[in-house]
Amino acid sequence: MPSAPNQRPADARVLFELLAPEQGGRTSAVFSGYSPAYAVRADYWTSVRHEFIDADTVEAGARGQALIWFVTPEVYPGSVWPGRMFDVAEGQRRVATATVVEVFNAVLARDSASAQR
C-alpha cells in the first residue's frame, strides 16, 4: 500500500481531472500536496491531500493520477469504491473531478454492487 513520508498509507488512487478555465476551473496548475475539498456525501465535504504519480503537477484542463489521503476517513466509512466520481472544490467553486481507480483503506472501501443500493 503506497504511502507518503511521515504519513499513514494512502487511502486511494484517483484519476484527477482539473477543469479548464473556460469550464469555470483554475487558470493555474496544482502541485503535489494540493488539498482541496471532496464532496463525500451531499451534506459533507472533506479535505483530501494529493500526491500526483506521473508528474508533480496537473495543468488547468489536464488530468493525472494521484494518491490521496482523506483527512477523516473514519467519519464516512464504506463511501469509496472504484468508479466513484467526486466533485472537487476550492471553497464554493468546483474546480475538478476525481474518479476512484483503486481503494487501499478498508474503512473507506465499498464494492460497487453495494454502492448501487
mmCIF file of N, CA, C and O in Angstrom, residues 46-106:
data_model
loop_
_atom_site.group_PDB
_atom_site.id
_atom_site.type_symbol
_atom_site.label_atom_id
_atom_site.label_comp_id
_atom_site.label_asym_id
_atom_site.label_seq_id
_atom_site.Cartn_x
_atom_site.Cartn_y
_atom_site.Cartn_z
ATOM 1 N N THR A 46 -14.952 17.151 2.640
ATOM 2 C CA THR A 46 -13.768 16.935 3.460
ATOM 3 C C THR A 46 -12.503 17.261 2.669
ATOM 4 O O THR A 46 -12.493 17.168 1.443
ATOM 5 N N SER A 47 -11.448 17.624 3.377
ATOM 6 C CA SER A 47 -10.162 17.896 2.731
ATOM 7 C C SER A 47 -9.487 16.593 2.326
ATOM 8 O O SER A 47 -9.573 15.589 3.047
ATOM 9 N N VAL A 48 -8.822 16.640 1.185
ATOM 10 C CA VAL A 48 -8.127 15.469 0.646
ATOM 11 C C VAL A 48 -6.767 15.910 0.111
ATOM 12 O O VAL A 48 -6.686 16.816 -0.709
ATOM 13 N N ARG A 49 -5.718 15.268 0.586
ATOM 14 C CA ARG A 49 -4.360 15.592 0.139
ATOM 15 C C ARG A 49 -4.005 14.745 -1.075
ATOM 16 O O ARG A 49 -4.320 13.550 -1.116
ATOM 17 N N HIS A 50 -3.337 15.354 -2.062
ATOM 18 C CA HIS A 50 -2.958 14.687 -3.308
ATOM 19 C C HIS A 50 -1.452 14.614 -3.463
ATOM 20 O O HIS A 50 -0.762 15.593 -3.200
ATOM 21 N N GLU A 51 -0.972 13.476 -3.918
ATOM 22 C CA GLU A 51 0.410 13.316 -4.372
ATOM 23 C C GLU A 51 0.296 12.750 -5.780
ATOM 24 O O GLU A 51 -0.143 11.617 -5.966
ATOM 25 N N PHE A 52 0.623 13.555 -6.778
ATOM 26 C CA PHE A 52 0.482 13.135 -8.164
ATOM 27 C C PHE A 52 1.550 12.108 -8.501
ATOM 28 O O PHE A 52 2.686 12.199 -8.058
ATOM 29 N N ILE A 53 1.174 11.123 -9.288
ATOM 30 C CA ILE A 53 2.019 9.960 -9.533
ATOM 31 C C ILE A 53 2.993 10.160 -10.692
ATOM 32 O O ILE A 53 4.186 9.921 -10.556
ATOM 33 N N ASP A 54 2.498 10.575 -11.843
ATOM 34 C CA ASP A 54 3.339 10.645 -13.033
ATOM 35 C C ASP A 54 4.092 11.959 -13.186
ATOM 36 O O ASP A 54 5.033 12.054 -13.968
ATOM 37 N N ALA A 55 3.650 12.984 -12.489
ATOM 38 C CA ALA A 55 4.280 14.308 -12.557
ATOM 39 C C ALA A 55 3.962 15.018 -11.244
ATOM 40 O O ALA A 55 3.069 14.611 -10.515
ATOM 41 N N ASP A 56 4.685 16.086 -10.945
ATOM 42 C CA ASP A 56 4.428 16.830 -9.711
ATOM 43 C C ASP A 56 3.262 17.792 -9.829
ATOM 44 O O ASP A 56 2.806 18.337 -8.830
ATOM 45 N N THR A 57 2.790 18.030 -11.065
ATOM 46 C CA THR A 57 1.717 18.995 -11.278
ATOM 47 C C THR A 57 0.657 18.444 -12.231
ATOM 48 O O THR A 57 0.915 17.510 -12.988
ATOM 49 N N VAL A 58 -0.523 19.070 -12.177
ATOM 50 C CA VAL A 58 -1.565 18.865 -13.188
ATOM 51 C C VAL A 58 -1.963 20.258 -13.645
ATOM 52 O O VAL A 58 -2.319 21.113 -12.828
ATOM 53 N N GLU A 59 -1.869 20.492 -14.938
ATOM 54 C CA GLU A 59 -2.196 21.792 -15.522
ATOM 55 C C GLU A 59 -3.705 21.956 -15.649
ATOM 56 O O GLU A 59 -4.451 20.976 -15.750
ATOM 57 N N ALA A 60 -4.168 23.208 -15.699
ATOM 58 C CA ALA A 60 -5.580 23.501 -15.915
ATOM 59 C C ALA A 60 -6.034 22.832 -17.207
ATOM 60 O O ALA A 60 -5.341 22.894 -18.220
ATOM 61 N N GLY A 61 -7.163 22.121 -17.159
ATOM 62 C CA GLY A 61 -7.695 21.423 -18.318
ATOM 63 C C GLY A 61 -7.083 20.056 -18.562
ATOM 64 O O GLY A 61 -7.444 19.375 -19.515
ATOM 65 N N ALA A 62 -6.171 19.620 -17.705
ATOM 66 C CA ALA A 62 -5.487 18.334 -17.885
ATOM 67 C C ALA A 62 -5.874 17.361 -16.777
ATOM 68 O O ALA A 62 -6.620 17.692 -15.864
ATOM 69 N N ARG A 63 -5.334 16.166 -16.862
ATOM 70 C CA ARG A 63 -5.609 15.155 -15.838
ATOM 71 C C ARG A 63 -4.358 14.374 -15.511
ATOM 72 O O ARG A 63 -3.395 14.355 -16.281
ATOM 73 N N GLY A 64 -4.391 13.727 -14.343
ATOM 74 C CA GLY A 64 -3.281 12.908 -13.910
ATOM 75 C C GLY A 64 -3.720 12.001 -12.780
ATOM 76 O O GLY A 64 -4.751 12.242 -12.147
ATOM 77 N N GLN A 65 -2.960 10.974 -12.533
ATOM 78 C CA GLN A 65 -3.276 10.064 -11.434
ATOM 79 C C GLN A 65 -2.655 10.586 -10.152
ATOM 80 O O GLN A 65 -1.572 11.187 -10.174
ATOM 81 N N ALA A 66 -3.345 10.337 -9.048
ATOM 82 C CA ALA A 66 -2.852 10.804 -7.749
ATOM 83 C C ALA A 66 -3.169 9.783 -6.669
ATOM 84 O O ALA A 66 -4.196 9.112 -6.716
ATOM 85 N N LEU A 67 -2.269 9.693 -5.702
ATOM 86 C CA LEU A 67 -2.573 9.010 -4.449
ATOM 87 C C LEU A 67 -3.233 10.056 -3.574
ATOM 88 O O LEU A 67 -2.825 11.222 -3.590
ATOM 89 N N ILE A 68 -4.260 9.648 -2.814
ATOM 90 C CA ILE A 68 -4.975 10.610 -1.979
ATOM 91 C C ILE A 68 -5.114 10.108 -0.551
ATOM 92 O O ILE A 68 -5.125 8.910 -0.291
ATOM 93 N N TRP A 69 -5.211 11.087 0.358
ATOM 94 C CA TRP A 69 -5.414 10.843 1.777
ATOM 95 C C TRP A 69 -6.590 11.700 2.234
ATOM 96 O O TRP A 69 -6.537 12.933 2.116
ATOM 97 N N PHE A 70 -7.653 11.060 2.714
ATOM 98 C CA PHE A 70 -8.786 11.796 3.280
ATOM 99 C C PHE A 70 -8.401 12.220 4.689
ATOM 100 O O PHE A 70 -7.743 11.470 5.417
ATOM 101 N N VAL A 71 -8.852 13.409 5.121
ATOM 102 C CA VAL A 71 -8.450 13.925 6.426
ATOM 103 C C VAL A 71 -9.078 13.119 7.572
ATOM 104 O O VAL A 71 -8.441 12.895 8.584
ATOM 105 N N THR A 72 -10.320 12.664 7.424
ATOM 106 C CA THR A 72 -11.002 11.910 8.496
ATOM 107 C C THR A 72 -11.771 10.731 7.914
ATOM 108 O O THR A 72 -13.003 10.712 7.939
ATOM 109 N N PRO A 73 -11.093 9.729 7.376
ATOM 110 C CA PRO A 73 -11.797 8.629 6.701
ATOM 111 C C PRO A 73 -12.753 7.848 7.594
ATOM 112 O O PRO A 73 -13.750 7.304 7.116
ATOM 113 N N GLU A 74 -12.498 7.822 8.878
ATOM 114 C CA GLU A 74 -13.373 7.068 9.792
ATOM 115 C C GLU A 74 -14.769 7.686 9.911
ATOM 116 O O GLU A 74 -15.712 7.025 10.347
ATOM 117 N N VAL A 75 -14.945 8.926 9.497
ATOM 118 C CA VAL A 75 -16.238 9.611 9.600
ATOM 119 C C VAL A 75 -17.204 9.171 8.501
ATOM 120 O O VAL A 75 -18.413 9.269 8.668
ATOM 121 N N TYR A 76 -16.700 8.665 7.384
ATOM 122 C CA TYR A 76 -17.562 8.276 6.262
ATOM 123 C C TYR A 76 -17.155 6.895 5.733
ATOM 124 O O TYR A 76 -16.756 6.749 4.580
ATOM 125 N N PRO A 77 -17.292 5.859 6.575
ATOM 126 C CA PRO A 77 -16.899 4.504 6.169
ATOM 127 C C PRO A 77 -17.748 3.993 5.003
ATOM 128 O O PRO A 77 -18.900 4.394 4.835
ATOM 129 N N GLY A 78 -17.159 3.130 4.201
ATOM 130 C CA GLY A 78 -17.872 2.493 3.099
ATOM 131 C C GLY A 78 -18.314 3.440 2.001
ATOM 132 O O GLY A 78 -19.221 3.117 1.242
ATOM 133 N N SER A 79 -17.659 4.592 1.877
ATOM 134 C CA SER A 79 -18.128 5.598 0.922
ATOM 135 C C SER A 79 -17.266 5.714 -0.340
ATOM 136 O O SER A 79 -17.502 6.601 -1.157
ATOM 137 N N VAL A 80 -16.293 4.823 -0.519
ATOM 138 C CA VAL A 80 -15.375 4.928 -1.653
ATOM 139 C C VAL A 80 -15.289 3.573 -2.358
ATOM 140 O O VAL A 80 -15.132 2.546 -1.704
ATOM 141 N N TRP A 81 -15.395 3.592 -3.695
ATOM 142 C CA TRP A 81 -15.291 2.373 -4.478
ATOM 143 C C TRP A 81 -14.733 2.735 -5.858
ATOM 144 O O TRP A 81 -14.859 3.878 -6.302
ATOM 145 N N PRO A 82 -14.115 1.778 -6.548
ATOM 146 C CA PRO A 82 -13.621 2.050 -7.897
ATOM 147 C C PRO A 82 -14.769 2.521 -8.792
ATOM 148 O O PRO A 82 -15.849 1.945 -8.792
ATOM 149 N N GLY A 83 -14.517 3.600 -9.524
ATOM 150 C CA GLY A 83 -15.531 4.179 -10.392
ATOM 151 C C GLY A 83 -16.293 5.338 -9.771
ATOM 152 O O GLY A 83 -16.947 6.100 -10.474
ATOM 153 N N ARG A 84 -16.223 5.473 -8.455
ATOM 154 C CA ARG A 84 -16.909 6.589 -7.800
ATOM 155 C C ARG A 84 -16.271 7.898 -8.239
ATOM 156 O O ARG A 84 -15.055 8.044 -8.247
ATOM 157 N N MET A 85 -17.111 8.857 -8.609
ATOM 158 C CA MET A 85 -16.615 10.171 -9.018
ATOM 159 C C MET A 85 -16.954 11.187 -7.935
ATOM 160 O O MET A 85 -18.081 11.233 -7.445
ATOM 161 N N PHE A 86 -15.952 11.969 -7.557
ATOM 162 C CA PHE A 86 -16.123 13.035 -6.579
ATOM 163 C C PHE A 86 -16.050 14.389 -7.263
ATOM 164 O O PHE A 86 -15.205 14.601 -8.134
ATOM 165 N N ASP A 87 -16.910 15.319 -6.856
ATOM 166 C CA ASP A 87 -16.723 16.718 -7.205
ATOM 167 C C ASP A 87 -15.622 17.246 -6.297
ATOM 168 O O ASP A 87 -15.564 16.899 -5.108
ATOM 169 N N VAL A 88 -14.760 18.079 -6.838
ATOM 170 C CA VAL A 88 -13.629 18.644 -6.115
ATOM 171 C C VAL A 88 -13.775 20.161 -6.140
ATOM 172 O O VAL A 88 -14.036 20.740 -7.203
ATOM 173 N N ALA A 89 -13.618 20.796 -4.976
ATOM 174 C CA ALA A 89 -13.849 22.242 -4.909
ATOM 175 C C ALA A 89 -12.777 22.956 -4.103
ATOM 176 O O ALA A 89 -12.115 22.372 -3.246
ATOM 177 N N GLU A 90 -12.662 24.233 -4.415
ATOM 178 C CA GLU A 90 -11.890 25.183 -3.612
ATOM 179 C C GLU A 90 -12.926 26.186 -3.122
ATOM 180 O O GLU A 90 -13.463 26.954 -3.920
ATOM 181 N N GLY A 91 -13.245 26.122 -1.853
ATOM 182 C CA GLY A 91 -14.333 26.948 -1.333
ATOM 183 C C GLY A 91 -15.629 26.524 -2.001
ATOM 184 O O GLY A 91 -15.931 25.340 -2.092
ATOM 185 N N GLN A 92 -16.378 27.476 -2.537
ATOM 186 C CA GLN A 92 -17.648 27.194 -3.203
ATOM 187 C C GLN A 92 -17.486 26.808 -4.673
ATOM 188 O O GLN A 92 -18.445 26.409 -5.314
ATOM 189 N N ARG A 93 -16.287 26.948 -5.219
ATOM 190 C CA ARG A 93 -16.068 26.752 -6.659
ATOM 191 C C ARG A 93 -15.601 25.346 -6.996
ATOM 192 O O ARG A 93 -14.577 24.874 -6.502
ATOM 193 N N ARG A 94 -16.354 24.665 -7.864
ATOM 194 C CA ARG A 94 -15.968 23.342 -8.355
ATOM 195 C C ARG A 94 -14.814 23.538 -9.333
ATOM 196 O O ARG A 94 -14.933 24.296 -10.296
ATOM 197 N N VAL A 95 -13.689 22.856 -9.096
ATOM 198 C CA VAL A 95 -12.502 23.029 -9.924
ATOM 199 C C VAL A 95 -12.029 21.749 -10.602
ATOM 200 O O VAL A 95 -11.181 21.804 -11.487
ATOM 201 N N ALA A 96 -12.587 20.602 -10.192
ATOM 202 C CA ALA A 96 -12.094 19.338 -10.728
ATOM 203 C C ALA A 96 -13.073 18.215 -10.416
ATOM 204 O O ALA A 96 -14.028 18.397 -9.657
ATOM 205 N N THR A 97 -12.774 17.059 -11.008
ATOM 206 C CA THR A 97 -13.422 15.817 -10.615
ATOM 207 C C THR A 97 -12.312 14.814 -10.326
ATOM 208 O O THR A 97 -11.194 14.941 -10.832
ATOM 209 N N ALA A 98 -12.640 13.838 -9.516
ATOM 210 C CA ALA A 98 -11.698 12.760 -9.208
ATOM 211 C C ALA A 98 -12.469 11.449 -9.270
ATOM 212 O O ALA A 98 -13.491 11.301 -8.599
ATOM 213 N N THR A 99 -11.991 10.542 -10.082
ATOM 214 C CA THR A 99 -12.629 9.231 -10.220
ATOM 215 C C THR A 99 -11.734 8.193 -9.565
ATOM 216 O O THR A 99 -10.541 8.088 -9.896
ATOM 217 N N VAL A 100 -12.290 7.433 -8.652
ATOM 218 C CA VAL A 100 -11.524 6.432 -7.902
ATOM 219 C C VAL A 100 -11.123 5.286 -8.833
ATOM 220 O O VAL A 100 -11.956 4.713 -9.532
ATOM 221 N N VAL A 101 -9.839 4.971 -8.811
ATOM 222 C CA VAL A 101 -9.285 3.873 -9.589
ATOM 223 C C VAL A 101 -9.088 2.657 -8.687
ATOM 224 O O VAL A 101 -9.393 1.526 -9.071
ATOM 225 N N GLU A 102 -8.588 2.894 -7.473
ATOM 226 C CA GLU A 102 -8.263 1.806 -6.548
ATOM 227 C C GLU A 102 -8.406 2.319 -5.120
ATOM 228 O O GLU A 102 -8.049 3.453 -4.837
ATOM 229 N N VAL A 103 -8.949 1.473 -4.234
ATOM 230 C CA VAL A 103 -9.118 1.836 -2.824
ATOM 231 C C VAL A 103 -8.151 0.998 -1.998
ATOM 232 O O VAL A 103 -8.093 -0.219 -2.146
ATOM 233 N N PHE A 104 -7.389 1.646 -1.117
ATOM 234 C CA PHE A 104 -6.431 0.960 -0.254
ATOM 235 C C PHE A 104 -6.936 0.844 1.182
ATOM 236 O O PHE A 104 -6.599 -0.096 1.889
ATOM 237 N N ASN A 105 -7.702 1.817 1.641
ATOM 238 C CA ASN A 105 -8.155 1.877 3.028
ATOM 239 C C ASN A 105 -9.444 1.069 3.190
ATOM 240 O O ASN A 105 -10.499 1.435 2.664
ATOM 241 N N ALA A 106 -9.377 -0.034 3.938
ATOM 242 C CA ALA A 106 -10.526 -0.920 4.120
ATOM 243 C C ALA A 106 -11.700 -0.220 4.809
ATOM 244 O O ALA A 106 -12.850 -0.582 4.589
#
